[in-house]
Coordinates of C-alpha atoms in Angstrom, one line a residue:
M415 CA 16.4 108.4 -36.7
S416 CA 13.7 106.7 -34.6
H417 CA 10.3 105.8 -36.0
A418 CA 8.9 104.7 -32.7
A419 CA 5.9 107.0 -33.1
E420 CA 4.8 105.1 -36.2
P421 CA 2.0 102.5 -35.5
Y422 CA 4.1 99.6 -37.0
A423 CA 6.9 100.4 -34.4
Q424 CA 4.8 100.4 -31.2
Q425 CA 6.0 98.3 -28.4
L426 CA 4.2 95.0 -27.7
A427 CA 2.4 94.5 -24.4
P428 CA 4.8 93.0 -21.8
L429 CA 4.3 89.7 -20.0
T430 CA 3.7 90.3 -16.3
A431 CA 3.3 88.1 -13.4
D432 CA -0.4 88.8 -13.5
N433 CA -0.9 87.4 -17.0
P434 CA -2.1 83.8 -17.0
T435 CA -0.8 82.1 -20.1
F436 CA -1.4 79.0 -22.1
A437 CA 1.9 77.2 -22.5
A438 CA 3.3 74.6 -24.8
A439 CA 6.7 73.3 -25.9
W440 CA 8.3 71.2 -28.6
P441 CA 11.6 70.7 -30.4
V442 CA 12.4 73.1 -33.2
R443 CA 11.6 71.3 -36.5
A444 CA 14.5 70.8 -38.9
G445 CA 12.2 71.6 -41.8
D446 CA 11.5 75.1 -40.3
V447 CA 15.1 76.4 -40.4
D448 CA 17.4 78.0 -43.0
P449 CA 20.9 76.8 -44.0
D450 CA 22.3 78.7 -41.0
N451 CA 19.8 76.8 -38.7
R452 CA 17.8 80.0 -38.0
L453 CA 14.1 79.4 -37.4
R454 CA 12.5 81.1 -40.4
L455 CA 9.6 83.5 -40.2
D456 CA 7.3 80.9 -41.9
G457 CA 8.3 78.5 -39.1
V458 CA 7.4 81.1 -36.5
A459 CA 4.0 81.6 -38.2
R460 CA 3.3 77.9 -38.1
Y461 CA 4.2 77.7 -34.5
L462 CA 1.8 80.5 -33.8
Q463 CA -1.0 78.6 -35.6
D464 CA -0.1 75.4 -33.7
I465 CA -0.3 77.0 -30.2
A466 CA -3.5 78.8 -31.1
W467 CA -5.0 75.5 -32.2
E468 CA -3.8 73.7 -29.0
N469 CA -5.2 76.6 -26.9
L470 CA -8.6 76.1 -28.6
Q471 CA -8.6 72.4 -28.2
A472 CA -7.5 72.5 -24.5
T473 CA -10.4 74.9 -23.6
F474 CA -14.1 75.3 -24.2
F475 CA -13.3 77.6 -27.2
K476 CA -13.4 74.5 -29.4
D477 CA -17.2 74.4 -28.7
T478 CA -18.1 78.1 -28.1
D479 CA -15.7 80.0 -30.4
P480 CA -14.0 77.6 -32.8
M481 CA -13.3 79.8 -35.9
W482 CA -10.8 82.6 -36.0
I483 CA -8.8 84.4 -38.7
V484 CA -5.7 86.5 -38.3
R485 CA -5.7 90.0 -39.7
R486 CA -2.2 91.1 -38.6
T487 CA 0.9 89.3 -37.2
V488 CA 3.9 91.0 -35.6
I489 CA 7.1 89.0 -35.1
D490 CA 10.0 90.6 -33.1
V491 CA 13.1 88.4 -33.4
V492 CA 15.0 89.7 -30.4
S493 CA 17.4 86.8 -30.4
P494 CA 17.1 84.1 -33.1
I495 CA 16.0 80.6 -32.3
V496 CA 18.4 78.2 -33.8
W497 CA 18.1 74.4 -34.4
P498 CA 18.7 72.1 -32.6
D499 CA 16.8 73.5 -29.6
T500 CA 13.5 73.3 -27.8
V501 CA 11.1 76.2 -28.0
E502 CA 8.7 77.1 -25.2
L503 CA 5.6 79.2 -26.1
H504 CA 3.4 81.3 -23.8
R505 CA 0.1 82.7 -25.2
W506 CA -2.2 85.3 -23.6
C507 CA -4.6 88.0 -24.5
S508 CA -3.2 91.5 -24.3
A509 CA -6.2 93.5 -25.6
M510 CA -9.7 92.7 -26.6
S511 CA -13.1 93.8 -27.8
T512 CA -16.3 91.9 -28.3
R513 CA -15.3 90.5 -31.7
W514 CA -11.5 90.4 -31.8
T515 CA -8.4 90.2 -29.7
D516 CA -4.7 90.9 -29.6
M517 CA -3.0 87.6 -28.7
R518 CA 0.6 87.7 -27.6
V519 CA 2.9 84.8 -27.8
R520 CA 6.4 84.8 -26.3
M521 CA 8.8 82.1 -27.7
T522 CA 11.9 81.3 -25.8
S523 CA 14.4 78.5 -26.4
A524 CA 16.7 76.6 -24.1
N525 CA 19.8 78.1 -25.7
G526 CA 18.7 81.8 -25.4
G527 CA 16.4 82.5 -28.3
L528 CA 13.7 85.1 -27.8
V529 CA 10.9 85.9 -30.3
E530 CA 8.0 88.2 -29.2
T531 CA 4.8 88.1 -31.3
M532 CA 1.3 89.6 -31.5
G533 CA -1.6 88.5 -33.6
F534 CA -4.8 90.4 -34.2
W535 CA -7.4 87.6 -34.2
I536 CA -11.0 88.0 -35.4
N537 CA -13.8 85.6 -34.2
I538 CA -15.7 84.3 -37.2
S539 CA -19.3 82.9 -37.4
A540 CA -19.4 79.4 -38.8
S541 CA -22.7 80.1 -40.5
T542 CA -22.0 83.5 -42.1
G543 CA -18.2 83.6 -42.3
M544 CA -18.4 87.1 -40.9
P545 CA -16.9 88.6 -37.7
T546 CA -19.2 87.7 -34.8
R547 CA -19.4 88.4 -31.1
I548 CA -17.2 86.4 -28.8
S549 CA -19.2 84.2 -26.4
D550 CA -19.7 85.5 -22.9
K551 CA -17.7 82.6 -21.5
A552 CA -14.8 83.3 -23.8
L553 CA -14.8 87.0 -23.1
A554 CA -14.5 86.3 -19.4
Y555 CA -11.6 83.9 -20.1
L556 CA -9.8 86.5 -22.2
S557 CA -10.3 89.3 -19.8
E558 CA -8.4 87.4 -17.1
S559 CA -5.1 88.6 -18.7
T560 CA -5.9 92.1 -19.8
N561 CA -7.8 95.2 -18.7
E562 CA -7.8 96.6 -22.3
Q563 CA -11.3 95.9 -23.5
R564 CA -11.8 98.6 -26.2
L565 CA -9.4 97.2 -28.9
R566 CA -10.1 98.7 -32.3
W567 CA -8.7 97.7 -35.7
R568 CA -6.3 100.2 -37.1
P569 CA -4.1 99.3 -40.0
W570 CA -0.4 99.7 -39.5
L571 CA 0.9 99.3 -43.0
T572 CA -0.9 102.0 -45.0
E573 CA 1.7 103.0 -47.5
P574 CA 0.3 102.3 -51.0
G575 CA 2.0 99.8 -53.2
P576 CA 4.4 101.1 -55.8
P577 CA 3.7 101.0 -59.5
E578 CA 4.3 97.8 -61.5
S579 CA 8.0 97.3 -62.4
E580 CA 10.4 94.8 -63.8
S581 CA 11.5 93.9 -60.3
D582 CA 8.1 92.4 -59.5
K583 CA 8.3 88.7 -58.8
A584 CA 5.6 86.1 -59.3
F585 CA 4.5 84.2 -56.2
H586 CA 3.5 80.8 -57.6
L587 CA 0.9 79.2 -55.4
R588 CA 1.1 75.5 -54.7
A589 CA -1.7 73.2 -53.6
T590 CA -0.1 72.9 -50.2
D591 CA -0.3 76.7 -49.7
I592 CA -4.2 76.6 -49.7
D593 CA -6.1 76.1 -46.4
Q594 CA -9.6 74.7 -45.7
Y595 CA -11.2 78.1 -46.6
N596 CA -9.6 78.0 -50.1
H597 CA -7.3 80.9 -49.0
V598 CA -3.5 81.0 -49.0
N599 CA -2.5 79.9 -45.5
N600 CA -1.1 82.7 -43.3
A601 CA 2.3 81.0 -43.0
A602 CA 2.7 80.6 -46.8
Y603 CA 3.1 84.3 -47.4
W604 CA 6.3 84.2 -45.3
H605 CA 7.9 82.0 -48.0
A606 CA 8.0 85.0 -50.3
V607 CA 9.4 87.2 -47.5
E608 CA 12.2 84.7 -46.9
E609 CA 13.0 84.7 -50.6
Q610 CA 13.7 88.4 -50.3
L611 CA 15.6 88.1 -47.1
V612 CA 18.1 85.7 -48.7
D613 CA 19.6 88.8 -50.3
L614 CA 19.5 90.9 -47.1
P615 CA 21.4 88.8 -44.5
K616 CA 22.4 91.9 -42.5
L617 CA 18.7 92.6 -41.9
V618 CA 18.1 89.3 -40.1
A619 CA 21.5 89.2 -38.4
V620 CA 20.3 91.9 -35.9
P621 CA 17.1 92.2 -33.8
H622 CA 14.3 92.9 -36.3
R623 CA 10.5 93.2 -36.6
A624 CA 8.4 91.6 -39.3
T625 CA 4.8 92.7 -39.7
I626 CA 2.2 91.4 -42.0
E627 CA -1.3 92.6 -42.6
Y628 CA -3.8 90.5 -44.5
I629 CA -6.1 93.1 -46.3
S630 CA -8.1 90.6 -48.2
P631 CA -7.6 86.9 -48.9
V632 CA -5.7 85.4 -51.8
L633 CA -7.6 82.5 -53.3
A634 CA -6.4 79.3 -55.0
N635 CA -5.5 79.7 -58.7
E636 CA -5.1 83.5 -58.5
H637 CA -2.0 85.1 -60.1
V638 CA 0.0 86.9 -57.4
M639 CA 2.9 89.3 -57.9
V640 CA 5.1 90.5 -55.1
R641 CA 6.4 94.1 -55.3
G642 CA 9.4 94.8 -53.1
R643 CA 11.4 97.9 -52.1
F644 CA 14.4 98.0 -49.8
D645 CA 15.2 101.2 -48.0
D646 CA 18.6 101.4 -46.1
T647 CA 18.9 105.2 -45.9
E648 CA 17.8 105.4 -42.2
I649 CA 16.6 102.2 -40.6
P650 CA 17.1 99.3 -43.0
T651 CA 13.6 98.3 -44.1
L652 CA 12.1 95.8 -46.5
K653 CA 8.6 96.5 -47.8
L654 CA 6.6 94.0 -49.8
W655 CA 3.1 94.1 -51.3
F656 CA 1.2 91.0 -52.6
V657 CA -0.8 92.2 -55.6
V658 CA -3.6 90.4 -57.5
D659 CA -4.9 92.2 -60.7
G660 CA -3.5 95.5 -59.4
E661 CA -5.0 95.2 -56.0
V662 CA -2.9 94.9 -52.9
R663 CA -4.1 91.9 -50.9
T664 CA -1.3 91.7 -48.3
A665 CA 1.4 94.1 -47.0
V666 CA 4.7 93.3 -45.2
R667 CA 7.3 95.3 -43.5
V668 CA 10.6 94.0 -42.1
H669 CA 12.9 96.5 -40.3
Q670 CA 15.7 96.5 -37.8
L671 CA 14.4 97.0 -34.3
D672 CA 15.2 100.4 -32.9
P673 CA 16.5 100.3 -29.3
S674 CA 13.6 102.5 -28.3
E675 CA 11.0 99.9 -29.6

């Protein structure tokens, strides 16, 4: 059964010869891999943050548009990146509006790894902390790699969280999980996802997609519970909801990639 018509299964924009990209490369870090030397999802998320930061610092963005937050991240592990290896990253804008963008990052490794990603990034005002218009100079830069300039935010993970149950697991926050905004860092959520995937080795042994949507931030000292459901009746899928005081703050979906995706 294909679920390609669902928003969470839509294909990512391809990289073409016309797409100018920002590129970087570094060795896969030993602290980012699991016991099988697979680059974990939290490692991928950190690499996405790192190349975004390098992209900002290498351009005028650090002066004109320095503050961005991520609302959604999509990670397609087509072929796993395995340590030891060197990863090469190419980053470009695949769709945009005046306040946010879809930023694609392709990760390849010397030994044949391939991870395709997309992040929905929102430009934030330093004075108000609210979404703000991207500068004219930045809009011109972003438009060099895409003709799609009417990007709208549409949530992909809309399934409501299940009721509280004995299978809920506490997500204990550490001081190192908190970023400069007093929020849980984007990459830290993936620690809880990897905890669940330990018991689902067949799900990560094949090409798979992991999608996370940050609905509202989790703050330091909040009590977080993770509710999980695994469905293997059609396409094996792990669903997770990060819940604070009964409110879903973040949703995650990991499913095997359908050949049509």
